[in-house]
Short mmCIF file of C-alpha atoms in Angstrom, two decimals:
data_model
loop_
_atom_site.label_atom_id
_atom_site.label_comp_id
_atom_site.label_asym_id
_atom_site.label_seq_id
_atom_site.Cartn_x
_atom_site.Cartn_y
_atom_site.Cartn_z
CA UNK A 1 31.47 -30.82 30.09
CA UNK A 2 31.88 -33.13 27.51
CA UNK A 3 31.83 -32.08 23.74
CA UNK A 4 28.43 -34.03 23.05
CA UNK A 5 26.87 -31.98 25.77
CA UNK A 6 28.78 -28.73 24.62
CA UNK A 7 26.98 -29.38 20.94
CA UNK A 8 23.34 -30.03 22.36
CA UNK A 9 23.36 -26.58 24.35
CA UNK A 10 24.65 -24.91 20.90
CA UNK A 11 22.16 -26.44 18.90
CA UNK A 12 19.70 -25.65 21.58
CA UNK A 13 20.45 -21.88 21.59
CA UNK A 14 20.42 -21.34 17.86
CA UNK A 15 16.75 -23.47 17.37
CA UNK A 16 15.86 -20.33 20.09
CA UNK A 17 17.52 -17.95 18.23
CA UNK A 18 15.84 -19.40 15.29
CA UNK A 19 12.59 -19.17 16.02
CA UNK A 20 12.57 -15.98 17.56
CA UNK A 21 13.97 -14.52 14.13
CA UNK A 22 10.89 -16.15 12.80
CA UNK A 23 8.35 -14.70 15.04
CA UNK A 24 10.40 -11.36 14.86
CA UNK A 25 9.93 -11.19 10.41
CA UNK A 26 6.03 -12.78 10.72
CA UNK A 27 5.29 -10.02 13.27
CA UNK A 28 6.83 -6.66 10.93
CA UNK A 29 5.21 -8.63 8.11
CA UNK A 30 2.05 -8.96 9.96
CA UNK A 31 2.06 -4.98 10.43
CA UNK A 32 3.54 -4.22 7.04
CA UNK A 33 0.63 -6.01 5.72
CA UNK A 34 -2.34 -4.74 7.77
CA UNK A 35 -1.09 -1.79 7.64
CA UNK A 36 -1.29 -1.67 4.19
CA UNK A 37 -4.69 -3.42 3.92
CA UNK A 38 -6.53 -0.63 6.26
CA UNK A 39 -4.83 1.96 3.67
CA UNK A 40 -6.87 0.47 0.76
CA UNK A 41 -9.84 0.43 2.58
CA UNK A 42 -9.59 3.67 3.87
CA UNK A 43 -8.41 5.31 0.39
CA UNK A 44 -11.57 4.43 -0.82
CA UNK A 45 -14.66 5.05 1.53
CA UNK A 46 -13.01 8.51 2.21
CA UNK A 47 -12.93 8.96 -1.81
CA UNK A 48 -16.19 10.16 -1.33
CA UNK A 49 -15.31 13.72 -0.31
CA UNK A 50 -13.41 15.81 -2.12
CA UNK A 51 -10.60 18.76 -0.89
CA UNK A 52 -9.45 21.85 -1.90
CA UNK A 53 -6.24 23.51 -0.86
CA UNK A 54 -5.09 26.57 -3.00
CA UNK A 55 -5.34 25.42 -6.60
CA UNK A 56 -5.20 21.64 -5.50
CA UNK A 57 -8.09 19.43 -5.52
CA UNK A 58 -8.31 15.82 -4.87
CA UNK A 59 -10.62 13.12 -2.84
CA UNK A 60 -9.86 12.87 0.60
CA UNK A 61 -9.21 9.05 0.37
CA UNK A 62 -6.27 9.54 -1.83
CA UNK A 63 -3.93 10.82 1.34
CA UNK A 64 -4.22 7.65 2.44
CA UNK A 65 -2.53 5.96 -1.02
CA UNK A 66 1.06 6.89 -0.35
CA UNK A 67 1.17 4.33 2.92
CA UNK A 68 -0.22 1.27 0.16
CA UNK A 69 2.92 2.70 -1.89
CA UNK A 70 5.21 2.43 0.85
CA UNK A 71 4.21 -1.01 1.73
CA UNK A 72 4.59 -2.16 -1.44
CA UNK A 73 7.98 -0.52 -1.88
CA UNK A 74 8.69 -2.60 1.40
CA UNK A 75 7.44 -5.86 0.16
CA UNK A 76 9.26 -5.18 -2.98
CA UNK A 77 12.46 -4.55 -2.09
CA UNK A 78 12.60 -7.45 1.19
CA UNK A 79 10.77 -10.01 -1.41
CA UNK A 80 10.38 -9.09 -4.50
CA UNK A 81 8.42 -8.63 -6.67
CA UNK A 82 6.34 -11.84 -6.88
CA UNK A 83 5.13 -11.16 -3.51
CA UNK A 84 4.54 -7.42 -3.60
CA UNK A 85 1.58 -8.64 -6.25
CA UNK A 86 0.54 -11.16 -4.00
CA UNK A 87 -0.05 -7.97 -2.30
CA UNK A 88 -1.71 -5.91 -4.50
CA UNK A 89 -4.12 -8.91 -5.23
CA UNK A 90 -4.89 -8.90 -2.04
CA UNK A 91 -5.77 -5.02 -1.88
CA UNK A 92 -8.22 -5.66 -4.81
CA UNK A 93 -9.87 -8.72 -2.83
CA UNK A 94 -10.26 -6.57 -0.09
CA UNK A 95 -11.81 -3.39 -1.93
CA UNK A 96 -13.94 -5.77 -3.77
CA UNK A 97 -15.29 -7.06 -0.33
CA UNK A 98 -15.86 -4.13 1.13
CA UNK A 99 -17.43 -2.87 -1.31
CA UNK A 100 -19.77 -5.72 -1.76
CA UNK A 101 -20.81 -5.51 2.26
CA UNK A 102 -21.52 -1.84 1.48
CA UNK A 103 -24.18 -2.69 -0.92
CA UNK A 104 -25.31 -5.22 1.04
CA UNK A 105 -25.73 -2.28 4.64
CA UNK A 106 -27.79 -0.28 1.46
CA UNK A 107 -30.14 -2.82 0.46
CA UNK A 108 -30.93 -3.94 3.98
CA UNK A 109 -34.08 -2.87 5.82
CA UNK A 110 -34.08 0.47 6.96
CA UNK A 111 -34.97 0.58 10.51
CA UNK A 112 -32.61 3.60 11.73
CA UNK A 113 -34.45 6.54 10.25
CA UNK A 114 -33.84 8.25 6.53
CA UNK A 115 -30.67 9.94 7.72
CA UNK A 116 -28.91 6.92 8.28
CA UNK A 117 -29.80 5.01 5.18
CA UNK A 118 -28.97 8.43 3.09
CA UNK A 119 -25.60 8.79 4.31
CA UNK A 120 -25.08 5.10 4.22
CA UNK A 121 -25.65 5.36 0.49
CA UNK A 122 -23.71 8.50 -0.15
CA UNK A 123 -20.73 7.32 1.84
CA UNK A 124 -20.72 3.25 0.65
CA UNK A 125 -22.72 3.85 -2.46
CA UNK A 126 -19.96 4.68 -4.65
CA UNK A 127 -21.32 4.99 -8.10
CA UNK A 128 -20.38 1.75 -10.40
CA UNK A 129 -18.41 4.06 -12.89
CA UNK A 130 -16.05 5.05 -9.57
CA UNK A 131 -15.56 1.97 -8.15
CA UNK A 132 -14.70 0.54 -11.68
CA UNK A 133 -11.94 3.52 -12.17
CA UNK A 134 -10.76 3.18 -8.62
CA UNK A 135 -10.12 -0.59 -9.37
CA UNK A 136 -8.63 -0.20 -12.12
CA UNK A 137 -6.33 2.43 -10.94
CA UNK A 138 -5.28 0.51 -8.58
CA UNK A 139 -4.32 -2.67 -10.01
CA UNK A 140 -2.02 -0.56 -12.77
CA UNK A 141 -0.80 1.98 -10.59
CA UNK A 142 0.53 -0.32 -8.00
CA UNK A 143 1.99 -3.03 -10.43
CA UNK A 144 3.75 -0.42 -12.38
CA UNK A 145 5.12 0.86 -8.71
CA UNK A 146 6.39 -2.66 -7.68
CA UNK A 147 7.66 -3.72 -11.19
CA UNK A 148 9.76 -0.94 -11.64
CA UNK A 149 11.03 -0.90 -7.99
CA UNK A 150 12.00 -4.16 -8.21
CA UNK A 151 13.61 -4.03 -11.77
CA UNK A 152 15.36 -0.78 -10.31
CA UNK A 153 16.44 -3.09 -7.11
CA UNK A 154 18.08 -5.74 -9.78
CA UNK A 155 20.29 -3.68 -11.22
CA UNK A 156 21.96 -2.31 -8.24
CA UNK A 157 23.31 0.68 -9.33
CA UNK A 158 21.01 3.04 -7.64
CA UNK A 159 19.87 4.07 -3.94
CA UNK A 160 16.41 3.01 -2.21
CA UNK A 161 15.84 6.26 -2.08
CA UNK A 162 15.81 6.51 -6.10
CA UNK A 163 13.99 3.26 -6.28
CA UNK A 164 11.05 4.63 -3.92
CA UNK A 165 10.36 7.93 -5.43
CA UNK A 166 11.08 7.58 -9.19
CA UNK A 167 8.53 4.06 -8.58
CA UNK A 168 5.66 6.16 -6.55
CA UNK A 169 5.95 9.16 -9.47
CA UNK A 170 4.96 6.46 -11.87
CA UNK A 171 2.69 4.69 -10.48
CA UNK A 172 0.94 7.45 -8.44
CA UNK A 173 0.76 8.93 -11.60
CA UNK A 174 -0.86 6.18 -13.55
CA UNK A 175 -2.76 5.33 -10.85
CA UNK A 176 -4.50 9.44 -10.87
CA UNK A 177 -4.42 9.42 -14.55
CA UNK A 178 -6.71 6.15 -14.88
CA UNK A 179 -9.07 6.97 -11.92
CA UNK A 180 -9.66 10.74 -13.02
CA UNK A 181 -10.28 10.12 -16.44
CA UNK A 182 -12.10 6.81 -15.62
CA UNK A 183 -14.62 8.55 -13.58
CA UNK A 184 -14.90 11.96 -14.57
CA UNK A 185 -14.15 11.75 -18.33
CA UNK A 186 -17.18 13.85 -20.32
CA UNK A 187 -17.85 16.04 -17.12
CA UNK A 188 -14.74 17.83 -16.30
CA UNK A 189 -12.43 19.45 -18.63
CA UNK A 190 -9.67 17.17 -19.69
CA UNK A 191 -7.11 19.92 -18.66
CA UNK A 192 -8.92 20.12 -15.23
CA UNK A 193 -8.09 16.03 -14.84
CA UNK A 194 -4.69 16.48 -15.90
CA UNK A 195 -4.13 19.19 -13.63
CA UNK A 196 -5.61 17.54 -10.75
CA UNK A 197 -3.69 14.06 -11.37
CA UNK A 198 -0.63 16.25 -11.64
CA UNK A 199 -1.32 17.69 -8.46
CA UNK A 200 -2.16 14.44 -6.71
CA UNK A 201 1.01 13.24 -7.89
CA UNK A 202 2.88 15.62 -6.67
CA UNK A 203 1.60 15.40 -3.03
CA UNK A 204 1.84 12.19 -2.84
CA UNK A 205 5.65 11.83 -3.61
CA UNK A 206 5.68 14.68 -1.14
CA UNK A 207 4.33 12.31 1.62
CA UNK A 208 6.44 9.75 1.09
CA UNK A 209 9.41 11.62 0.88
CA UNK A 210 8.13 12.80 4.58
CA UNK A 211 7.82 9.60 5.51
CA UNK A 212 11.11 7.86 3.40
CA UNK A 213 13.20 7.68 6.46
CA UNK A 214 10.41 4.97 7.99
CA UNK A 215 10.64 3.61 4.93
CA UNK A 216 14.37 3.05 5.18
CA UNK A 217 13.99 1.63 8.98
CA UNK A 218 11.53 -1.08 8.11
CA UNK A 219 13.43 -2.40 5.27
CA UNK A 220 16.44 -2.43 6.98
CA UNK A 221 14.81 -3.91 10.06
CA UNK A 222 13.68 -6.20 8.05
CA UNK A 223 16.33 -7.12 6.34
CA UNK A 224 18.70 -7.84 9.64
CA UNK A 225 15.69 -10.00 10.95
CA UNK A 226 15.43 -12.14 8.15
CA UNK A 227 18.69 -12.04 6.64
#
């Protein structure tokens, strides 16, 4: 075999190699991202109820918000942080979308009896003071997680484990601070929403030191795919 020939089968087997490495990081990034994007939507059509378990209270959607923090701590830490915002702008489009087709079910003729239309509008109807607070919430609570992960990632003197929790206790924070005060400010006890954004907090840097060791795998898988 001559060395010409020798080159052409090593070029060929690396363009392979190649381009399954790129269909390896689209596809994690694919799931990384829809996961994330079915989190945001969840979090807030299930926002509508609200739990009690001992002395905690929060809205069911927000049990859902730790996997949107782990995706972002993902994106963060494999991109940076310039595309973990592409992210979060993304999660806003989406609410806002969804939110707009919910008004849109309401206002549409009713032709599936009053039950339907009720719980349509209890469940999609979210009250323009919520939706404004959930927003809102959102857009500080996950910059301020992906900033600081990512500032915490450039200096390198720290473990991912360090970066992911100490940037969810911020933002998770912020993120229940905003939205509780936001939307029940002047009709709950200003204690009460301290306590329950406390308490929020607190579970949800729970979950996602439950769930840090997935955390860890897709970054690292992540990571060898692209690099």
């Amino acid at each position: 075999m001559t060395y010409i020939q020798k080159r052409w089968i090593i070029d060929k087997f690396m363009e392979k190699n190649k381009d399954n490495t790129i269909d390896k990081s689209l596809k994690y990034r694919l799931y990384l991202w829809s996961f994330y994007s079915v989190s945001i939507v969840m979090k807030n059509i299930f926002a509508t109820k609200t739990f009690r378990i001992g002395y905690m209270q929060a809205p069911t959607g927000y049990i859902f918000e730790p996997i949107s923090f782990i995706a972002q701590d993902v994106e963060t830490e494999t991109k940076g942080y310039k595309s973990a915002k592409v992210m979060i702008i993304l999660g806003f489009v989406l609410n806002l979308i969804v939110a707009l087709a919910g008004q849109l079910a309401i206002l549409l003729p009713n032709a599936s009896g009053p039950t339907i239309q009720s719980s349509f509008e209890v469940i999609l109807g979210n009250m323009p003071r919520l939706f404004v607070a959930s927003l809102t919430a959102y857009l500080v609570g996950g910059t301020l997680n992906s900033k600081i992960m990512d500032n915490l990632r450039k200096r390198n003197d720290n473990s991912l484990f360090f970066r992911a929790i100490t940037s969810t206790i911020v933002g998770q924070f912020a993120d229940n601070i905003i939205f509780t005060t936001l939307a029940f400010a002047g009709t709950m006890p200003y204690g009460q929403i301290v306590s329950m954004s406390l308490s929020m907090t607190v579970l949800e840097t729970l979950y996602e030191i439950v769930f840090y060791p997935i955390t860890k795998f897709t970054i690292t898988k992540i990571k060898e795919i692209e690099g």
